[in-house]
Amino acid sequence: MLIGSYSPVLAFISLCVAILASYTALDLTGRIATARGRAAYLWMAGGALAMGVGIWSMHFIGMLAFKLPIALAFDGPLTLLSLLIAILSSGFALWLVSQPRLPALQLALGALVMGAGISAMHYCGMAALKMQPGIDYDPTLFGASLAIAVGASAAALWIAFRLRRNTPYVRLARSGAAVIMGLAIVGMHYTGMAAANFSQGSFCGALGSGLSGKGLDNLVLVTSLAVLSIALLTSLLDARLEARTAVLADSLSQANQELVQLALHDTLTGLPNRVLLADRIDQAMHKATAEGGCFALMFIDLDGFKPVNDAFGHHMGDQLLREVALRLREDLRSQDTLARIGGDEFVLLVQLAEPDDALQVASRQVSLMSLPFRVAGHDLLISASLGIVLYPGNGQTAEELLMNADAAMYHAKGAGKNGHSFFDASMNNNALKQLQLLQDLRQALEQQQFRLYYQPKFDALKGTPVGAEALLRWEHPEEGLLLPDKFITLAEKTGLIIPIGDWVLNEACRQMRLWYEQGYQHWRIAVNLSALQFCHAGLVDSVAGALERHQLPANSLTLEITETTAMNDADASMAVLQQLSDMGVDLSIDDFGTGYSSLMYLKRLPANELKIDRGFVRDLEHDSDDAAIVSAIVALGQALGLRIVAEGVETDMQQNFLTRLGCDSLQGYLLGHPLPAERFMADIDRLKQQAAS
Ligand code: C2E
Ligand code: MG
Ligand code: MG
């Protein structure tokens, strides 16, 4: 028998090549796992080539390391075939570990196929020696080499599958695994070699025609190292690129998320805003239509939020809103949505098992809102009015549902606040009417549908007229004569009150000029201002313009502002009032007693007149409190040097009482209703004649 020996250097090199090939293979499985589409196949093909060349060259260098006392060469076609087998089995292995799952059975089958591949490569490579007579294999060692090939393949596949995702320490883990895999491959090779017995006198049949000679080992080594390094380098560069892209994609998606958050949420409370709410309603409607079931939409408006905001400032108001949002959200389940869609308006979308469940949710939310809120050391008391619509039933679109819930909420407010109302079709009519009215209001000025009615004011003691209050009326083409409570709020909401208010000022001054010329120079004409006009920068100019146009002394015009308006932003009010007062215009605080006046401000306001709210006058006879309040207001006004006017005088008793208390002038149905200018004058003339006769 021929005794073989190994070149230790080449044997060591074969081990290094095996480890490098294993590391490259593991690294490439990572690439394949994260690549998509065509890129994954390219990586797989490249990987199969690199890994196949690596394993094969380990084997071939191992063969070159083997020395027999006779000359050896390798048959070209068989050697190429062994390389092809190595590449194909590597490709199969890479494909297998790039599958989403690797169950035990698949792993076992894969290990068998791959083990068979490696063994086939090895023994095909041995066959390339074309030994004559043939190599005699020791059955036990041969079997052991096959077993090692399958076992090593199983371990390699399992490790590659586990390590394909980029986890922390993956490089270190891969290096360790590569060493184990390299040792297994080399172990298989040398076991296989140990199984081979070459009988005495054999000779190598590949000599002459086959590959042989010096330098073959170097050529194979350099080529395979080049292939492996290129594969590894490409893989490393690509991984770095991918990591960079991932970081970029990450920050992009984060920026996107922030944008979405901003666009779809309310910044104060972090709750969904109107846009997101509309989307959630649409989704809920689809779900209800497709799967059945129902949901409720609850429109929540806070009662008494504005006074808190006015009295304590926006900062407190904001904090209160945050607390409200927290409390409303307390009971909600994940499938429900709470949105803030306006200043103190919230909308709640609740999925219901039964339509009747809406009632329980609504009453719970209403009662939660009526408990005090502790904000910055203050106990604040507010409440909520809640309008409910149900789907299916109360609307077809998100807008319609919201509009109807809003209408129901207004109904709850009208019914005394701090409660809830279910939507009813009649409420909708109301909302539509409002919409129609708004369209008409836009044209009312142009079409000259506004009129001024005049209500006389009388000197309390002498009973002589001292002027009139101009009260706005709208002659609506279909609705007839409309009182201010039907349209002033609408005009204020839309800003139309500014041009309308200018018209009133001008018209009242025009009328006053006529009376002035008729000899009533001592009269004053009173014009009501809304809060919005009062905040508007053009007010002082408008007033000056109207007086100048009709050549009236500023003193013949009284501007009435309500107590609430005057106290709303007291410092700003003070500045505007001071300018008007400097012009010589007479100023009156209307509806006095209904707001929250601070005596400090009241003292500093350059007002000339206080009008006691008709609410106090009405109950004067029955309510001793009101009598006490009126006498207090009169005393206060007198102390501040203001004229006191009582409005809403309807009975003789009220007239006597108010006169006795010391009111300067009186106004009310008892003395005269608001009337158009001609009829107003007719009444005045009649009074004059009565007095004369
Ligand atoms: P106000 O300024 O307090 O006007 C007095 C209101 O009391 C008038 O109602 C008048 O008709 C009513 N009134 C007068 N005497 C009596 C009485 O004896 N008993 C009762 N129950 N009521 C009486 P009107 O005309 O409906 O005006 C309501 C409110 O609309 C006014 O309250 C005022 O705040 C506002 N308003 C009226 N005209 C204008 C205007 O041109 N511009 C603005 N911004 N507001 C206006
Ligand atoms: Mg008034
Ligand atoms: Mg009034």
Short mmCIF file of C-alpha atoms and ligand atoms in Angstrom, two decimals, residues 455 469-473 483-484 488 497 504 528-530 533 560 590-591 614 647-650 668-669 674, ligand 1:
data_model
loop_
_atom_site.label_atom_id
_atom_site.label_comp_id
_atom_site.label_asym_id
_atom_site.label_seq_id
_atom_site.Cartn_x
_atom_site.Cartn_y
_atom_site.Cartn_z
CA GLN A 455 -87.88 103.70 21.62
CA GLU A 469 -82.67 104.25 21.62
CA ALA A 470 -82.24 103.05 18.03
CA LEU A 471 -83.16 99.36 17.77
CA LEU A 472 -82.39 97.35 14.67
CA ARG A 473 -85.06 95.48 12.72
CA LEU A 483 -85.99 91.18 16.00
CA PRO A 484 -82.27 91.38 16.78
CA ILE A 488 -77.43 89.59 15.67
CA ILE A 497 -72.02 92.97 12.17
CA VAL A 504 -76.91 101.64 12.06
CA ASN A 528 -76.08 99.69 20.57
CA LEU A 529 -72.61 98.35 19.82
CA SER A 530 -71.75 94.68 19.72
CA GLN A 533 -67.57 96.26 16.69
CA GLU A 560 -74.47 101.59 24.51
CA ASP A 590 -76.13 98.49 29.00
CA ASP A 591 -77.73 95.52 30.75
CA ARG A 614 -84.70 94.89 32.57
CA GLU A 647 -85.15 99.86 30.96
CA GLY A 648 -88.11 97.53 30.58
CA VAL A 649 -90.54 99.66 32.59
CA GLU A 650 -93.94 98.07 32.03
CA GLY A 668 -90.10 100.71 28.54
CA TYR A 669 -93.34 99.58 26.93
CA PRO A 674 -89.92 100.83 19.67
P1 C2E B 1 -81.09 96.33 24.59
O1 C2E B 1 -80.05 97.25 24.11
O2 C2E B 1 -81.12 96.04 26.03
O3 C2E B 1 -82.46 96.91 24.07
C1 C2E B 1 -83.62 96.90 24.77
C2 C2E B 1 -84.48 95.78 24.37
O4 C2E B 1 -85.56 95.70 25.28
C3 C2E B 1 -85.13 95.97 23.00
O5 C2E B 1 -85.31 94.72 22.41
C4 C2E B 1 -86.48 96.53 23.35
O6 C2E B 1 -87.48 96.31 22.38
C5 C2E B 1 -86.77 95.76 24.61
N1 C2E B 1 -87.71 96.47 25.47
C6 C2E B 1 -87.89 97.78 25.61
N2 C2E B 1 -88.83 98.04 26.54
C7 C2E B 1 -89.25 96.85 27.02
C8 C2E B 1 -90.21 96.47 27.98
O7 C2E B 1 -90.89 97.25 28.62
N3 C2E B 1 -90.39 95.14 28.22
C9 C2E B 1 -89.65 94.21 27.53
N4 C2E B 1 -89.88 92.95 27.80
N5 C2E B 1 -88.73 94.55 26.60
C10 C2E B 1 -88.54 95.88 26.35
P2 C2E B 1 -84.88 94.43 20.95
O8 C2E B 1 -85.18 95.56 20.08
O9 C2E B 1 -85.41 93.10 20.61
O10 C2E B 1 -83.31 94.35 21.07
C11 C2E B 1 -82.71 93.36 21.78
C12 C2E B 1 -81.26 93.58 21.89
O11 C2E B 1 -80.63 93.55 20.62
C13 C2E B 1 -80.88 94.95 22.43
O12 C2E B 1 -80.95 94.94 23.81
C14 C2E B 1 -79.51 95.12 21.93
O13 C2E B 1 -78.58 94.52 22.79
C15 C2E B 1 -79.53 94.38 20.64
N6 C2E B 1 -79.62 95.35 19.52
C16 C2E B 1 -80.68 96.01 19.07
N7 C2E B 1 -80.34 96.80 18.05
C17 C2E B 1 -79.03 96.64 17.86
C18 C2E B 1 -78.06 97.19 16.95
O14 C2E B 1 -78.34 98.05 16.10
N8 C2E B 1 -76.78 96.75 17.04
C19 C2E B 1 -76.43 95.83 17.97
N9 C2E B 1 -75.15 95.45 18.01
N10 C2E B 1 -77.29 95.30 18.85
C20 C2E B 1 -78.58 95.70 18.78
#
